């Protein structure tokens, strides 16, 4: 198992505005690399302050110039919003620019507000994804593409810019649809799951739902790889823990509004109304990995033992958290939490390998 750092790049109260969010992200990624994290992930969202990362490939290319070892992941490319021939070439270019450090996360997207403004049909996102992926995989793996489908037609085309990593960079996927999981399994695609503010218990349930979809796609359930993502804040302060929970709640409120497409906007800023039947702030804190090093380590060990993840993605700077606090939490995670985890589960490099199926 290896660790990642997730960068949503949300804008709330950052004193530097958009430029401040970018500066903070650069700072967090460089620190994560120093600590030994394996992947830095960059979100993709459009038109609102939920995220200023409108192009994860552009952000990853920028970060490639400021790092030397850490891999750089699109988390994720919302494939239905692109022309697949263009985005496939940009993926290849990122891998060239970074010296073979690109990681490809793909998904269908979920925000109707974004789809409407790009003239895309969110109701057809799965079938569009599958056609576009057929183009992308040909470009990356073969360097040549020809495709004729319902949503896209590409004439015979040879490609100059291809990835350093062949046949393509490592692939992760946030879509739980069986045909998508099946299509990506050809390339070792790893399902990427998160429960947002609902935390560990919900994460376990989602993992089983994805495993059922994996099986529906004709794949072997017990050996399904999995990548997890969780909000994390390491602190000994009870008041700071609740402040972190409030920022997680803010993100959760925005997600609810964007997912339901029932939005109130102040310019491009989402007015984050309470979630229906919203629980108290303490529930947000308790659901997430927020607390002192021993508490965070205990929760992390529980998830590792239950789900055997191949990758664990850590969301530290959620809700535009002040970067000094986010950096301190990341530093303590590396220095105090990870040694406690390894004391319980052993070498992290041994985690995440497929569980052998017992012979009957």
Coordinates of N, CA and C in Angstrom, one line a residue, residues 37-138:
X37 N 5.2 10.4 0.5 CA 4.0 10.0 -0.2 C 4.3 9.6 -1.7
X38 N 3.4 8.8 -2.2 CA 3.7 8.2 -3.6 C 3.0 9.0 -4.7
X39 N 1.8 9.5 -4.4 CA 1.0 10.2 -5.5 C 0.4 11.5 -4.9
X40 N 0.4 12.5 -5.8 CA -0.3 13.8 -5.5 C -1.5 13.8 -6.5
X41 N -2.7 13.9 -6.0 CA -3.9 13.9 -6.9 C -4.5 15.2 -7.0
X42 N -5.0 15.6 -8.1 CA -5.6 16.9 -8.4 C -7.0 16.7 -9.0
X43 N -8.0 17.4 -8.3 CA -9.4 17.2 -8.7 C -9.7 17.9 -10.0
X44 N -10.9 17.7 -10.6 CA -11.4 18.4 -11.7 C -12.8 18.8 -11.4
X45 N -13.0 20.2 -11.3 CA -14.4 20.7 -11.2 C -14.4 22.1 -11.9
X46 N -15.6 22.5 -12.2 CA -15.7 23.7 -13.0 C -16.8 24.7 -12.5
X47 N -16.5 26.0 -12.7 CA -17.5 27.1 -12.6 C -17.8 27.6 -11.2
X48 N -17.4 26.8 -10.1 CA -17.7 27.3 -8.8 C -16.5 27.2 -7.9
X49 N -16.6 27.8 -6.7 CA -15.5 27.8 -5.8 C -15.3 26.4 -5.1
X50 N -16.1 25.4 -5.5 CA -15.8 24.1 -5.0 C -14.4 23.6 -5.3
X51 N -13.9 24.1 -6.4 CA -12.5 23.7 -6.8 C -12.1 24.7 -7.9
X52 N -10.8 25.2 -7.7 CA -10.2 26.0 -8.8 C -9.4 25.2 -9.7
X53 N -9.3 23.9 -9.5 CA -8.6 22.9 -10.4 C -9.5 22.6 -11.6
X54 N -9.6 23.4 -12.6 CA -10.4 23.2 -13.7 C -9.7 22.2 -14.7
X55 N -8.5 22.0 -14.5 CA -7.7 21.0 -15.4 C -6.7 20.3 -14.5
X56 N -7.0 19.1 -14.1 CA -6.0 18.3 -13.3 C -4.7 18.1 -14.0
X57 N -4.8 17.9 -15.4 CA -3.6 17.7 -16.1 C -2.7 18.9 -16.2
X58 N -3.3 20.1 -16.3 CA -2.5 21.3 -16.2 C -1.8 21.5 -14.9
X59 N -2.6 21.3 -13.8 CA -2.1 21.4 -12.5 C -0.9 20.4 -12.2
X60 N -1.2 19.2 -12.7 CA -0.1 18.1 -12.5 C 1.1 18.5 -13.3
X61 N 1.0 19.1 -14.5 CA 2.1 19.5 -15.3 C 2.9 20.6 -14.6
X62 N 2.2 21.5 -14.0 CA 2.8 22.6 -13.2 C 3.6 22.0 -12.0
X63 N 3.0 21.0 -11.3 CA 3.6 20.5 -10.1 C 4.8 19.6 -10.5
X64 N 4.8 19.1 -11.7 CA 6.0 18.3 -12.2 C 7.3 19.1 -12.2
X65 N 7.1 20.4 -12.4 CA 8.3 21.3 -12.4 C 8.8 21.6 -11.0
X66 N 8.0 21.3 -10.0 CA 8.3 21.7 -8.6 C 8.6 20.5 -7.8
X67 N 8.6 19.3 -8.4 CA 8.8 18.0 -7.7 C 9.8 17.2 -8.5
X68 N 10.3 16.1 -7.9 CA 11.2 15.2 -8.6 C 10.9 13.8 -8.5
X69 N 10.1 13.4 -7.5 CA 9.8 11.9 -7.3 C 8.4 11.6 -7.3
X70 N 7.6 12.3 -6.6 CA 6.2 12.0 -6.4 C 5.4 11.9 -7.7
X71 N 4.6 10.9 -7.8 CA 3.8 10.7 -9.0 C 2.6 11.8 -9.0
X72 N 2.1 12.1 -10.2 CA 1.1 13.1 -10.3 C -0.1 12.6 -11.0
X73 N -1.2 12.6 -10.2 CA -2.4 12.0 -10.6 C -3.6 12.9 -11.0
X74 N -4.3 12.7 -12.1 CA -5.5 13.4 -12.3 C -6.6 12.7 -11.5
X75 N -7.2 13.4 -10.6 CA -8.1 12.7 -9.7 C -9.5 13.3 -9.7
X76 N -10.3 13.3 -10.7 CA -10.0 12.5 -11.9 C -10.3 13.4 -13.2
X77 N -9.9 12.9 -14.4 CA -10.3 13.4 -15.6 C -11.8 13.0 -15.8
X78 N -12.7 14.0 -15.9 CA -14.1 13.8 -16.1 C -14.3 13.6 -17.6
X79 N -14.1 12.4 -18.1 CA -14.0 12.1 -19.5 C -15.1 12.5 -20.4
X80 N -16.4 12.5 -20.0 CA -17.4 12.9 -20.9 C -17.4 14.4 -21.2
X81 N -16.6 15.2 -20.5 CA -16.5 16.6 -20.8 C -15.4 17.0 -21.7
X82 N -14.7 16.0 -22.3 CA -13.6 16.3 -23.2 C -13.8 15.7 -24.6
X83 N -13.0 16.2 -25.5 CA -12.8 15.5 -26.8 C -11.8 14.4 -26.5
X84 N -12.1 13.1 -26.6 CA -11.1 12.1 -26.2 C -9.8 12.1 -26.9
X85 N -9.8 12.6 -28.1 CA -8.5 12.6 -28.9 C -7.6 13.6 -28.3
X86 N -8.1 14.7 -27.9 CA -7.3 15.8 -27.3 C -6.8 15.4 -25.9
X87 N -7.7 14.9 -25.0 CA -7.3 14.6 -23.7 C -6.3 13.5 -23.6
X88 N -6.4 12.5 -24.6 CA -5.5 11.4 -24.6 C -4.1 11.9 -24.9
X89 N -4.0 12.9 -25.8 CA -2.6 13.4 -26.1 C -2.1 14.2 -25.0
X90 N -3.0 14.9 -24.2 CA -2.5 15.7 -23.1 C -2.0 14.7 -21.9
X91 N -2.6 13.6 -21.8 CA -2.2 12.6 -20.8 C -0.8 12.1 -21.2
X92 N -0.6 11.9 -22.5 CA 0.8 11.5 -23.0 C 1.8 12.6 -22.7
X93 N 1.4 13.8 -23.0 CA 2.3 14.9 -22.8 C 2.6 15.1 -21.3
X94 N 1.7 15.0 -20.4 CA 2.0 15.0 -19.0 C 3.0 14.0 -18.6
X95 N 2.9 12.8 -19.1 CA 3.8 11.7 -18.7 C 5.2 12.1 -19.3
X96 N 5.3 12.7 -20.4 CA 6.6 13.1 -21.0 C 7.2 14.3 -20.1
X97 N 6.3 15.2 -19.8 CA 6.8 16.4 -19.1 C 7.3 16.0 -17.7
X98 N 6.7 15.0 -17.1 CA 7.0 14.6 -15.7 C 8.0 13.5 -15.7
X99 N 8.5 13.1 -16.8 CA 9.5 12.0 -16.8 C 8.9 10.6 -16.4
X100 N 7.7 10.4 -16.8 CA 7.0 9.1 -16.5 C 6.4 9.0 -15.2
X101 N 5.9 10.1 -14.6 CA 5.3 10.1 -13.3 C 3.8 10.3 -13.3
X102 N 3.2 10.3 -14.5 CA 1.8 10.5 -14.5 C 1.0 9.3 -14.0
X103 N -0.1 9.5 -13.3 CA -1.1 8.5 -12.9 C -2.4 9.0 -13.5
X104 N -3.2 8.1 -14.1 CA -4.4 8.5 -14.7 C -5.6 8.0 -13.9
X105 N -6.4 9.0 -13.3 CA -7.7 8.7 -12.7 C -8.7 9.2 -13.7
X106 N -9.7 8.4 -13.9 CA -10.8 8.7 -14.8 C -12.2 8.5 -14.1
X107 N -13.2 9.2 -14.6 CA -14.5 9.1 -14.0 C -15.5 9.7 -14.9
X108 N -16.8 9.4 -14.6 CA -17.9 10.0 -15.4 C -18.3 11.3 -15.0
X109 N -18.0 11.8 -13.8 CA -18.5 13.0 -13.3 C -19.9 12.8 -12.7
X110 N -20.3 13.9 -12.0 CA -21.7 13.8 -11.4 C -22.4 15.1 -11.3
X111 N -21.7 16.2 -11.5 CA -22.3 17.5 -11.3 C -23.1 18.0 -12.5
X112 N -24.4 17.9 -12.5 CA -25.2 18.4 -13.6 C -25.0 19.8 -14.0
X113 N -24.6 20.6 -13.0 CA -24.4 22.1 -13.3 C -23.2 22.2 -14.3
X114 N -22.2 21.3 -14.1 CA -21.0 21.4 -15.0 C -21.4 20.8 -16.4
X115 N -22.1 19.7 -16.4 CA -22.5 19.1 -17.7 C -23.3 20.0 -18.5
X116 N -24.3 20.7 -17.9 CA -25.2 21.6 -18.6 C -24.4 22.7 -19.4
X117 N -23.4 23.2 -18.7 CA -22.6 24.4 -19.3 C -21.6 23.9 -20.3
X118 N -21.3 22.7 -20.4 CA -20.5 22.1 -21.5 C -21.3 21.5 -22.6
X119 N -22.7 21.6 -22.4 CA -23.5 21.0 -23.4 C -23.5 19.5 -23.5
X120 N -23.1 18.9 -22.3 CA -23.1 17.4 -22.2 C -24.3 16.9 -21.5
X121 N -24.6 15.7 -21.8 CA -25.8 15.1 -21.2 C -25.4 14.2 -20.0
X122 N -25.7 14.6 -18.8 CA -25.2 13.8 -17.6 C -26.0 12.5 -17.6
X123 N -27.2 12.4 -18.2 CA -27.9 11.1 -18.1 C -27.2 10.1 -19.0
X124 N -26.4 10.5 -20.0 CA -25.8 9.5 -20.9 C -24.3 9.4 -20.6
X125 N -23.9 9.8 -19.4 CA -22.4 9.9 -19.1 C -21.7 8.5 -19.2
X126 N -22.4 7.5 -18.8 CA -21.7 6.1 -18.8 C -21.4 5.7 -20.3
X127 N -22.4 5.8 -21.1 CA -22.2 5.3 -22.5 C -21.2 6.2 -23.2
X128 N -21.3 7.5 -22.9 CA -20.3 8.4 -23.5 C -18.9 8.1 -23.0
X129 N -18.8 7.8 -21.7 CA -17.5 7.5 -21.1 C -16.9 6.3 -21.9
X130 N -17.7 5.3 -22.1 CA -17.2 4.0 -22.7 C -16.7 4.2 -24.1
X131 N -17.4 5.1 -24.9 CA -16.9 5.4 -26.2 C -15.6 6.2 -26.2
X132 N -15.6 7.2 -25.3 CA -14.4 8.1 -25.2 C -13.2 7.3 -24.7
X133 N -13.4 6.3 -23.8 CA -12.3 5.5 -23.3 C -11.8 4.7 -24.4
X134 N -12.6 4.2 -25.2 CA -12.1 3.4 -26.4 C -11.1 4.1 -27.2
X135 N -11.4 5.4 -27.4 CA -10.4 6.3 -28.1 C -9.2 6.5 -27.3
X136 N -9.3 6.8 -26.0 CA -8.1 7.1 -25.2 C -7.2 5.9 -25.1
X137 N -7.7 4.8 -24.9 CA -6.9 3.6 -24.7 C -6.1 3.3 -26.0
X138 N -6.7 3.5 -27.1 CA -6.0 3.2 -28.4 C -4.9 4.2 -28.6

